XYZ file of C-alpha atoms in Angstrom:
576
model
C -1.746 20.750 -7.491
C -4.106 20.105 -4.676
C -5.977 17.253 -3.481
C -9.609 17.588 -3.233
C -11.162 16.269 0.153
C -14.854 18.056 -0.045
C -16.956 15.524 -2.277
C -19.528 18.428 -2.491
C -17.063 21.046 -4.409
C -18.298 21.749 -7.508
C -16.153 22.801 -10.761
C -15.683 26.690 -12.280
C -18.568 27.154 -14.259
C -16.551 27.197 -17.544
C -15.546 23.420 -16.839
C -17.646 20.439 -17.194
C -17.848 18.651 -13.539
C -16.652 15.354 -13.206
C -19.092 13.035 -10.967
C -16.362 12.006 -8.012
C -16.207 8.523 -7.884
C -14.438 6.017 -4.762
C -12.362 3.037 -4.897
C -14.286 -0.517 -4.910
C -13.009 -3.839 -5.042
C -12.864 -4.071 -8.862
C -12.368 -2.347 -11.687
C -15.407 -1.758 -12.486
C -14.895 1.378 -10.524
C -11.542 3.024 -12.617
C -11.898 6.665 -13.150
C -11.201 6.461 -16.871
C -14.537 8.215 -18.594
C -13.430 7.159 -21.972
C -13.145 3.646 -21.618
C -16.025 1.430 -23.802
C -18.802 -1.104 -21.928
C -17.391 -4.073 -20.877
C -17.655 -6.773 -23.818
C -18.978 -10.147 -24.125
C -15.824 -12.122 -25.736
C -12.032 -10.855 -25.518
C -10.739 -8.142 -26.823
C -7.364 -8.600 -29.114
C -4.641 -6.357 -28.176
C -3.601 -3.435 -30.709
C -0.323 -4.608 -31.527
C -0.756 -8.062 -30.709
C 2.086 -10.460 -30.408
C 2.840 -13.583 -31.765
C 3.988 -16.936 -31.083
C 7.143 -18.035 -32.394
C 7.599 -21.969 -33.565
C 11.053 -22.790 -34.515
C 11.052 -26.444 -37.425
C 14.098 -27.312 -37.378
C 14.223 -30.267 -40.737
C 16.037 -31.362 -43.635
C 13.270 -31.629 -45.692
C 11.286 -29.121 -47.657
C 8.172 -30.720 -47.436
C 7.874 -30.908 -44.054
C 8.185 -27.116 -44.077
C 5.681 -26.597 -46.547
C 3.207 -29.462 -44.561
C 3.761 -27.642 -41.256
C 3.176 -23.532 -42.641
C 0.062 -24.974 -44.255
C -1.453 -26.923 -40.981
C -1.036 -24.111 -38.895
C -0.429 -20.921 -40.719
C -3.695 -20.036 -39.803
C -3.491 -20.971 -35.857
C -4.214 -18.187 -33.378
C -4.146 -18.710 -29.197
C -5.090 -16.293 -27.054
C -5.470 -13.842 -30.128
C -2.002 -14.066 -31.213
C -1.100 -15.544 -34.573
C 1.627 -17.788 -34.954
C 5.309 -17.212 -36.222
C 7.349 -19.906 -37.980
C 10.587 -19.756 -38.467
C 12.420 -22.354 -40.226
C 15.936 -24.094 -39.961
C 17.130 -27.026 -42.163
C 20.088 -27.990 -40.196
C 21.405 -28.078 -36.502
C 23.461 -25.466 -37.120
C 20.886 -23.224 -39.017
C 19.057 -23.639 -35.831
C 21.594 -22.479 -33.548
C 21.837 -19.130 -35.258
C 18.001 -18.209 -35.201
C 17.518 -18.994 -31.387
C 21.026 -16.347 -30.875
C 18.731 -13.855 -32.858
C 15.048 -15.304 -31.477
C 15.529 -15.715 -27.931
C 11.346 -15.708 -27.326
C 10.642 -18.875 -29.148
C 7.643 -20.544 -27.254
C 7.879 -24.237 -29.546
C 10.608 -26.112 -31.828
C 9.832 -28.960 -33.828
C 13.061 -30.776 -33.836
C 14.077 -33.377 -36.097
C 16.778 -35.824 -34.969
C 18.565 -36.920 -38.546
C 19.529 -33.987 -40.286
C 23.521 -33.347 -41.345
C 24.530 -36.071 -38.824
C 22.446 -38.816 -37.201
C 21.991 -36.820 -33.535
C 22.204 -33.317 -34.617
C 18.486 -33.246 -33.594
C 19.442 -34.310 -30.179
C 22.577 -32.087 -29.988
C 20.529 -29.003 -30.246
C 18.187 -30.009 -27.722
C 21.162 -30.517 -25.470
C 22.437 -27.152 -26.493
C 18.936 -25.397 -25.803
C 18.722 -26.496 -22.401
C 22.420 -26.468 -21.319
C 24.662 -24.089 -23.201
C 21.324 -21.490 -23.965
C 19.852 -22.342 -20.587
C 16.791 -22.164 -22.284
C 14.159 -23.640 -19.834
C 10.933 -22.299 -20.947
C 11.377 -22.832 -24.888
C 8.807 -26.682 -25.635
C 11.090 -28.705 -27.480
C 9.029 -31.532 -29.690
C 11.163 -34.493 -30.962
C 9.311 -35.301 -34.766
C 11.251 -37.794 -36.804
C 10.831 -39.973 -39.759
C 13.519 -42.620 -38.491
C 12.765 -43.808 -34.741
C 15.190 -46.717 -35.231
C 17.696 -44.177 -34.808
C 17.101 -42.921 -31.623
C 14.752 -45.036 -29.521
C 11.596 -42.610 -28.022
C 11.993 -44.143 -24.467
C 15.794 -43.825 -24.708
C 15.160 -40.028 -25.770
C 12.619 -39.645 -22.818
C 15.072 -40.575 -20.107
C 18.269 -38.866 -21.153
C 17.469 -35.610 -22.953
C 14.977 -32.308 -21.752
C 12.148 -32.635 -24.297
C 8.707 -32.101 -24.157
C 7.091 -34.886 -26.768
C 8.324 -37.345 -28.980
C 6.047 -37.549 -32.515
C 6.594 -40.160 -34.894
C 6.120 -38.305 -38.530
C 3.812 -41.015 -39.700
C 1.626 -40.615 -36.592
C 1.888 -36.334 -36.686
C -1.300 -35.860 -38.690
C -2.814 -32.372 -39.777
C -4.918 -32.723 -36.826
C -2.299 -33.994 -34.266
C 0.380 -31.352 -35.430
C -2.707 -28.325 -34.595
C -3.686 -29.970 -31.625
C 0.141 -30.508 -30.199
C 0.935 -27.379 -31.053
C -1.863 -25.362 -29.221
C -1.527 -27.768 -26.223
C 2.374 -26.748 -26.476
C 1.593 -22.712 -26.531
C -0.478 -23.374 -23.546
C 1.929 -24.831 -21.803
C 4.824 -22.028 -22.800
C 2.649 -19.557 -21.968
C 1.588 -20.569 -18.230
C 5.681 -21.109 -17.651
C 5.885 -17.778 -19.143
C 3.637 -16.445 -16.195
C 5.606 -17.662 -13.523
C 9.022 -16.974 -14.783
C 7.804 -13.281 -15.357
C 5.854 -13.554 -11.994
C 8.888 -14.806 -10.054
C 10.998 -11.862 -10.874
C 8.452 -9.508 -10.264
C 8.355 -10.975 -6.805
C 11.811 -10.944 -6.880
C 11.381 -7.125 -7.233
C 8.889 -7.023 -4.691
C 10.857 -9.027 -1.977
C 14.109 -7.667 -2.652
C 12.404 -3.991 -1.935
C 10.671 -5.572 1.079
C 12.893 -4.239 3.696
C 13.815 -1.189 2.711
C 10.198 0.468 1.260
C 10.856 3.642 2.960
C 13.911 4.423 0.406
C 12.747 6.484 -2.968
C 15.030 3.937 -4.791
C 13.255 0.672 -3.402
C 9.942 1.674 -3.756
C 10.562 2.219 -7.381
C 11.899 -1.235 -7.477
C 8.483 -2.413 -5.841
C 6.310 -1.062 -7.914
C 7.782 -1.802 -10.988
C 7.819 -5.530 -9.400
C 4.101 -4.938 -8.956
C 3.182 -3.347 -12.877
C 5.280 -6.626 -14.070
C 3.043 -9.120 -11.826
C -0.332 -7.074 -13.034
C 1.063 -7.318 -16.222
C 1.558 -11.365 -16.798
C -1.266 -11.866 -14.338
C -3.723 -10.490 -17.099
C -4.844 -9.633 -20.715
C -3.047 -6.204 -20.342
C -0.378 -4.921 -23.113
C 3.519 -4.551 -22.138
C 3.053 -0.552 -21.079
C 1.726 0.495 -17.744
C 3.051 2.930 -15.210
C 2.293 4.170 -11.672
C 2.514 8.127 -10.458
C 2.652 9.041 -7.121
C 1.137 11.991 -5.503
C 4.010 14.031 -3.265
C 2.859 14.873 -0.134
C -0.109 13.304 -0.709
C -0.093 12.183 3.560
C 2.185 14.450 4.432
C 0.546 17.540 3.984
C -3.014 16.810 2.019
C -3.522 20.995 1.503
C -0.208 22.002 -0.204
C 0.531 22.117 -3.690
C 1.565 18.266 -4.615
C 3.620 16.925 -7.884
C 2.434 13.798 -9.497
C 5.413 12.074 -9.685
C 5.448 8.565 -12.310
C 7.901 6.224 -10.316
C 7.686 3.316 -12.516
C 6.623 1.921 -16.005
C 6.903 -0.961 -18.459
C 6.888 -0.590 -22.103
C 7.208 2.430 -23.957
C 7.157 4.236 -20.079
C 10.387 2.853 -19.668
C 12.791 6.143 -18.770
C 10.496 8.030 -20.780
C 8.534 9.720 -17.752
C 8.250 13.360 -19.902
C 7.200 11.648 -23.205
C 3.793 13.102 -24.385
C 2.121 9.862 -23.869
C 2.855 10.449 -20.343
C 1.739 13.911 -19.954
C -1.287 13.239 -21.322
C -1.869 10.653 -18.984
C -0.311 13.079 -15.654
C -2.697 15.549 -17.157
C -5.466 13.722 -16.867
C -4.814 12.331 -13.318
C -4.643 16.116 -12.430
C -8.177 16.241 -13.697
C -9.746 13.638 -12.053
C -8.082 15.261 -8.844
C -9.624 18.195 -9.468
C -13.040 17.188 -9.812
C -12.539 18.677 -13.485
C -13.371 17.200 -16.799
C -10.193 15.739 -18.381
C -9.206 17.726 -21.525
C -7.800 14.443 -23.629
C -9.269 11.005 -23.598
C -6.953 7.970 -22.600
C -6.235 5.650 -25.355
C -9.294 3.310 -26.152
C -9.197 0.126 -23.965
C -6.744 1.495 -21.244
C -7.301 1.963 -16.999
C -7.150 4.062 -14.999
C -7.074 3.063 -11.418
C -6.314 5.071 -8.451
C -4.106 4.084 -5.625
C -5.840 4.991 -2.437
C -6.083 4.565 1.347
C -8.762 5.675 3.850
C -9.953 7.873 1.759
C -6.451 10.146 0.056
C -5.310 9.455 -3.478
C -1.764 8.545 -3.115
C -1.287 7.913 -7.097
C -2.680 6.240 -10.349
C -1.959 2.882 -11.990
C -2.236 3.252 -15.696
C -2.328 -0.084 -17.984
C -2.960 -0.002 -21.850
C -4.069 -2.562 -23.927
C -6.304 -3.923 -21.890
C -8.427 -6.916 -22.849
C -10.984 -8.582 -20.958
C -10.769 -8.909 -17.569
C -12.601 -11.917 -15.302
C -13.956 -11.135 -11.756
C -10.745 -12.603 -11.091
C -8.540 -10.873 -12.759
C -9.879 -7.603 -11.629
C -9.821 -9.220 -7.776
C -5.346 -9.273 -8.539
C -5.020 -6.048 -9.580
C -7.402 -4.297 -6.614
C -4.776 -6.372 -4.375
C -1.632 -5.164 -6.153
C -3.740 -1.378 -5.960
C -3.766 -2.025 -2.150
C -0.036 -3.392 -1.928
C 0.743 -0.442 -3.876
C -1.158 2.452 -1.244
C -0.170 0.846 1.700
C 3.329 0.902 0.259
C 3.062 4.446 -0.332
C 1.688 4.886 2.835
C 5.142 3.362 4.763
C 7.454 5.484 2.360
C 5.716 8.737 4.036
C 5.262 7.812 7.365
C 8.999 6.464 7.529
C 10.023 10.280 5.411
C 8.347 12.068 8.315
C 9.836 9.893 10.775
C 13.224 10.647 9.679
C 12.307 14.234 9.336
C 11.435 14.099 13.313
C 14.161 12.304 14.215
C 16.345 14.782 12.618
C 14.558 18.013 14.362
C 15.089 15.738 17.953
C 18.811 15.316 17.085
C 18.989 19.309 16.180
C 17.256 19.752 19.566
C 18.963 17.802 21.890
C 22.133 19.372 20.165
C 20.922 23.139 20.897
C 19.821 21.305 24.337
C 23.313 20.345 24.919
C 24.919 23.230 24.027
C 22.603 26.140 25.422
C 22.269 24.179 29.085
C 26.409 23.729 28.880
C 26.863 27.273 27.915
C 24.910 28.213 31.177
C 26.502 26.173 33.794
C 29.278 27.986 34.036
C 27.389 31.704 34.815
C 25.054 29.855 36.903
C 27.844 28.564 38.938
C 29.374 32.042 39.313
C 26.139 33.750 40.453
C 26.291 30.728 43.388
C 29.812 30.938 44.079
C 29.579 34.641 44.686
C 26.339 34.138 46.679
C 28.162 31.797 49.358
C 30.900 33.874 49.691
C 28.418 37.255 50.302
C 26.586 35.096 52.779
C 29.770 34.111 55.059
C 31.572 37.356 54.654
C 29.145 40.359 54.781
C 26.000 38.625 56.322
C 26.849 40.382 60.177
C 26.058 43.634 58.471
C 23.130 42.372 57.044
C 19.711 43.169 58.147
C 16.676 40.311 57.705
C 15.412 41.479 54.693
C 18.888 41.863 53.016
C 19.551 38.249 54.154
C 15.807 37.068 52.830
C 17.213 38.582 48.905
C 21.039 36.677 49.466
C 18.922 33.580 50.306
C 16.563 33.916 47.489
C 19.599 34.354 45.135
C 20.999 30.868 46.268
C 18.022 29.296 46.257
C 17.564 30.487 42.601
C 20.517 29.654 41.264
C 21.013 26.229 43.009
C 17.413 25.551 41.191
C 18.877 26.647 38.184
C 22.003 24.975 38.230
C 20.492 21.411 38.752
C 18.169 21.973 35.858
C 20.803 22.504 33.921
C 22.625 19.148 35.081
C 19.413 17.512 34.270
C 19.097 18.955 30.847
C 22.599 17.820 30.174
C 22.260 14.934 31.241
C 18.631 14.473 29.067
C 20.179 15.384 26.262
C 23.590 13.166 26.227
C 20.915 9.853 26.955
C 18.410 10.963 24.107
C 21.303 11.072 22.036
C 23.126 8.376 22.908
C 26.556 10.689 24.073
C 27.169 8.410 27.702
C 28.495 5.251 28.583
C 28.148 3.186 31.771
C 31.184 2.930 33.821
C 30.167 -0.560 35.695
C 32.192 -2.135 38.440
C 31.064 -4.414 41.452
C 29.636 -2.538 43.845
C 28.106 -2.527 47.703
C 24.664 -1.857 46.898
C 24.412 -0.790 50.890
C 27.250 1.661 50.605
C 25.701 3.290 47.084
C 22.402 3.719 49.230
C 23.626 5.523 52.298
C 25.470 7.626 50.309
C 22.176 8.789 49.256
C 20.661 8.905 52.557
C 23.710 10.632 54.040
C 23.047 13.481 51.268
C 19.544 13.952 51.865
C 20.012 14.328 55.645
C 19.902 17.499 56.106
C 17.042 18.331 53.996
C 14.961 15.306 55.973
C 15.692 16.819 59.020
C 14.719 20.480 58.044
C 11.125 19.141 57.912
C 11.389 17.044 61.067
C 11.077 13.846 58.911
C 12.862 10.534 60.102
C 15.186 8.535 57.750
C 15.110 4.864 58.436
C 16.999 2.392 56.341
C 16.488 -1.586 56.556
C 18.756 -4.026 54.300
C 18.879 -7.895 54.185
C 21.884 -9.457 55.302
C 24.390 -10.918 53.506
C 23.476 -8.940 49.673
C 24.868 -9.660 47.056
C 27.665 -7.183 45.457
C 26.280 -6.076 41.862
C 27.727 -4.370 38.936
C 26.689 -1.001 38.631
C 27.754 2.310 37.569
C 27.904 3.787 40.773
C 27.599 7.473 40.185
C 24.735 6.867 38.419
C 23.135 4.980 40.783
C 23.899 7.371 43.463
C 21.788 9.569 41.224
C 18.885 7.488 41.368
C 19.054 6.557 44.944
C 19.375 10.595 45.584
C 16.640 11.504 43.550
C 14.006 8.984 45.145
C 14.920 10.319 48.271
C 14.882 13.626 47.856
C 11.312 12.772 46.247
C 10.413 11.638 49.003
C 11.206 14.075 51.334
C 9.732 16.730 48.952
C 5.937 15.496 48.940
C 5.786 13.712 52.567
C 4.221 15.934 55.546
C 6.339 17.286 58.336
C 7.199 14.824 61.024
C 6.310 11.777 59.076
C 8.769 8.426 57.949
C 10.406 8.143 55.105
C 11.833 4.382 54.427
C 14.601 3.060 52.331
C 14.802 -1.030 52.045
C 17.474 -3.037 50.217
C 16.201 -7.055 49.476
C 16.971 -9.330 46.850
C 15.733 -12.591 45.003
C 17.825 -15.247 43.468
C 18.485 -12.769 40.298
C 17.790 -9.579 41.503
C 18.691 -6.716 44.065
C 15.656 -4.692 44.823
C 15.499 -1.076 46.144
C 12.386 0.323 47.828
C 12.155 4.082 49.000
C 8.834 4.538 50.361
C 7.001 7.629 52.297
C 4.014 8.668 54.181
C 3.018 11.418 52.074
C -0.062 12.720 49.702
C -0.230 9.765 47.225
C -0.758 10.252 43.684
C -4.055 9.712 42.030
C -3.586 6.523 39.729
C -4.924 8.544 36.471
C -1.850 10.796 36.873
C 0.827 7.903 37.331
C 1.876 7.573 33.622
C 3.246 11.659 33.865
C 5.619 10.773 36.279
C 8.757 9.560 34.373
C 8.249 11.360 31.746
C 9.969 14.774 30.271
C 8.265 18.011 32.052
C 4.992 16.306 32.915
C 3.514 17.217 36.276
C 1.288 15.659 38.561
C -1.618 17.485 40.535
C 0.750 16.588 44.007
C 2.582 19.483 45.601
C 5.434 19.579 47.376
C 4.593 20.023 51.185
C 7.504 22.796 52.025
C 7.459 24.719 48.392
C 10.204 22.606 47.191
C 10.994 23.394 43.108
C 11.644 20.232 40.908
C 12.854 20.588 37.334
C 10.459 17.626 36.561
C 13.470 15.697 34.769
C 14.262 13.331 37.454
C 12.350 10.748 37.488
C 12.744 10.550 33.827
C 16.450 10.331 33.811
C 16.125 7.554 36.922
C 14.467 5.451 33.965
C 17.001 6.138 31.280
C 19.449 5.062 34.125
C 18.005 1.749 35.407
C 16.828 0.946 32.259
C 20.297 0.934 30.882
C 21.571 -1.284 33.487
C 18.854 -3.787 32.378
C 16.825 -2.820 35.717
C 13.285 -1.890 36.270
C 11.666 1.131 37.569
C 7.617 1.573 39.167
C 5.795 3.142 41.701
C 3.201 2.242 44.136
C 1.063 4.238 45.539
C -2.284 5.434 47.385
C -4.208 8.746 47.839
C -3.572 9.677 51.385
C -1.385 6.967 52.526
C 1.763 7.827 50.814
C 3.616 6.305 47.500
C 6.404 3.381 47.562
C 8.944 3.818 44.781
C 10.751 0.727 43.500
C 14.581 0.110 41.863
C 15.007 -3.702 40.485
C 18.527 -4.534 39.189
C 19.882 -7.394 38.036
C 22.645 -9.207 39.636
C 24.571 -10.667 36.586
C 24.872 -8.116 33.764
């Protein structure tokens, strides 16, 4: 299956072309063809529920005077239940079988003179039964004082019978459903957000994000007139790759969708997402009063939500579920970026592995063809003639080149992946940087260029991996030395603060141009500046400098001007 991006396709000629519509704010906009015009008045369900009232009496009449008064009472479209108890005990066993009872009209005298008030206690502590409206009606209110009632037992109202008329009994009772039914809501709304929240962190995961949308389908659900069986597909690949063949996938449902994803109800509904997809007419109509909504974000189809049983829905209610449609895409939309992420993350591990591997694997050939060089230099160079010496150089040259790329790619790959450890003891800063100086000496003076160093007094020691350091302080240098002109300065400078030692290698040479400063410490990116003697650079150092003084909790920048020369600066932190 592919996803359709060019609003101007048309179908084959043999199929019927479906008008391609886009995602509003309401539902006004679903892509279900079959669906009726919106009505005036509510629509009733087509298997509609129905409200179950527990009376719980001794005496038959009161039985007979309650199925009469409202036998006939209907909320919210749903017709009433009764079920009928004449003891305590008789009681007891229906709510075990009935747990969704929304009212019980409890009488308080029945086989003993609180066995009224002992099932209310029971309801509420041994059942845990919060949501259930518990009405007190008795015939005796001698026996157990209303205000006494009020302030020690979980009930709802207290009705005297003589005061419970026909039209106070309807009117009780409807108030009562109301009241169920809005706890109802946020009982069934809190564990969907219970859902939701619990998935929270972890929406990337296949198994979370089925936990969030089902969380979402059961807030959509209670939210509004909609029956007890929704799902939501996903689209595969949907982000990932919007031209390959994709698999619409159903990752939650409610109802009869429960674990049934490959029950024909299902297909049909699969099929005809596949339809709409296609810009094709769907072959099978969607059961009457049902949605079809799609999930989308800047401008893909990531999935469908699919509700039956639909009734009517208020600007309002169609205002929840276009949110819950937008929790649901951008949801989506994290699950595939985070898959791809991993996916790239895993290539970059496989890389810096074959990194690791191929530059070790060369180090030690590399260092051959150099060892051999040196010793052809100092033993047979006297029988040499220029040109013969101008090859033996260009071998060491070569393979010196080669051999510190290789460091640096070794070293590149053990930071990326995490493979090194500091080794940090206190240190003389001063001695760390001369080192450096000492080892760039020769190279400074090859191109007539002066090394001066300048330290404060009295420094600080500081904890520091040394070696690595060492690197640092070599590689600035060498820098340096590389891009300043011949018979120029090049300056190192040691100062601190009150919490940090700062390191300053600065030199008189071309400058960089500011629009080409963010190249410089990172992986193979070259500026337009040249070295001034032909110098080679794997263009690796600088980046592994950062990895290096960013590790020690240190700072790493450059200043510099066209012309004038460029000052490179080290900040490390005392107290690690």
């Amino acid at each position: 299956m592919k996803l359709i991006r060019d609003k101007k396709k048309t179908a084959a000629p043999e199929e019927k072309p479906v008008e391609k519509q886009t995602v509003e704010t309401t539902l006004g906009q679903v892509m279900n063809k079959t669906q009726p015009p919106k009505p005036s008045h509510p629509l009733p369900t087509a298997r509609p529920a129905v409200w179950k009232i527990l009376v719980v009496d001794d005496e038959p009449e009161v039985h007979a005077v309650t199925k009469l008064t409202v036998g006939d009472l209907e909320f919210e479209h749903k017709s009433v239940q009764l079920l009928t108890a004449m003891s305590g005990k008789e009681a007891r066993e229906i709510l075990l079988a009935e747990p969704n009872i929304a009212v019980a009209l409890v009488d308080i005298v029945m086989e003993t003179e609180d066995a009224g008030l002992r099932l209310v206690d029971y309801i509420r502590n041994e059942l845990n039964n919060q949501r259930i409206r518990l009405i007190i009606r008795t015939g005796q209110p001698g026996v157990a004082p209303e205000r006494y009632v009020i302030d020690h037992y979980d009930i709802d109202d207290y009705k005297d019978k003589t005061e419970l008329t026909t039209q106070r009994l309807y009117t009780t009772l409807r108030t009562t459903l109301k009241a169920y039914r809005d706890l109802t809501i946020i009982d069934i709304n809190r564990q969907g957000l219970e859902k939701i929240l619990n998935a929270a962190p972890d929406l990337y995961r296949l198994q979370p994000m089925e936990e969030f949308l089902e969380g979402v389908l059961t807030q959509i659900t209670s939210l509004c007139p909609i029956g007890k069986s929704s799902l939501i597909a996903t689209i595969d690949c949907a982000l990932a790759h919007p031209d390959e063949e994709s698999n619409l996938v159903i990752r939650a449902g409610t109802g009869k969708f429960i674990n049934t994803p490959a029950s024909s109800a299902a297909d049909v509904i699969t099929q005809t997402c596949e339809s709409i997809l296609r810009d094709k007419a769907p072959k099978e109509s969607l059961p009457k009063n049902s949605v079809l909504l799609p999930l989308a974000l800047n401008d893909n189809i990531l999935g469908f939500i699919y509700l039956e049983e639909v009734g009517f829905l208020t600007a309002e209610d169609r205002y929840l579920i276009q949110i819950m449609a937008t929790q649901c895409a951008a949801a989506l939309k994290n699950l595939y970026l985070y898959n791809n992420l991993e996916k790239a993350n895993r290539q970059n591990e496989r890389k810096n592995q074959f990194l690791g591997m191929a530059a070790h694997d060369l180090r030690n050939p590399i260092g051959v063809i150099q060892g051999y060089g040196q010793l052809l230099k100092y033993d047979i160079s006297d029988r040499l003639d220029a040109e013969q010496l101008e090859y033996l150089d260009g071998v060491q040259t070569a393979s010196h080149f080669m051999l510190r790329l290789v460091n640096d790619l070794l070293d590149v790959a053990k930071i990326e992946s995490g493979d090194w450890e500091l080794e940090c003891l206190q240190t003389d800063i001063v001695s760390v940087v001369t080192e450096g100086i000492s080892f760039n000496r020769q190279l400074a003076n090859s191109k007539q260029i002066e090394l001066v160093f300048d330290y404060d007094k009295n420094l600080p020691q500081i904890k520091i991996d040394t070696s690595k350091i060492q690197q640092v302080m070599n590689n600035l240098i060498s820098n340096a030395i590389k891009y300043s002109h011949l018979q120029t300065t090049a300056k190192v400078r040691v100062t601190s603060d009150e919490d940090n030692i700062i390191i300053s290698v600065k030199d008189e040479g071309q400058g960089i141009p500011e629009n080409e400063r963010d190249k410089l410490f990172k992986a193979f990116s070259r500026t337009s500046v040249k070295s001034t003697a032909g110098e080679k650079s794997t263009g690796l150092g600088l980046l592994i400098c950062l990895q290096i003084v960013e590790a020690h909790g240190g700072k790493i920048w450059v200043d510099s001007e066209v012309g004038v020369g460029s000052t490179f600066y080290v900040s490390l932190p005392i107290r690690s």
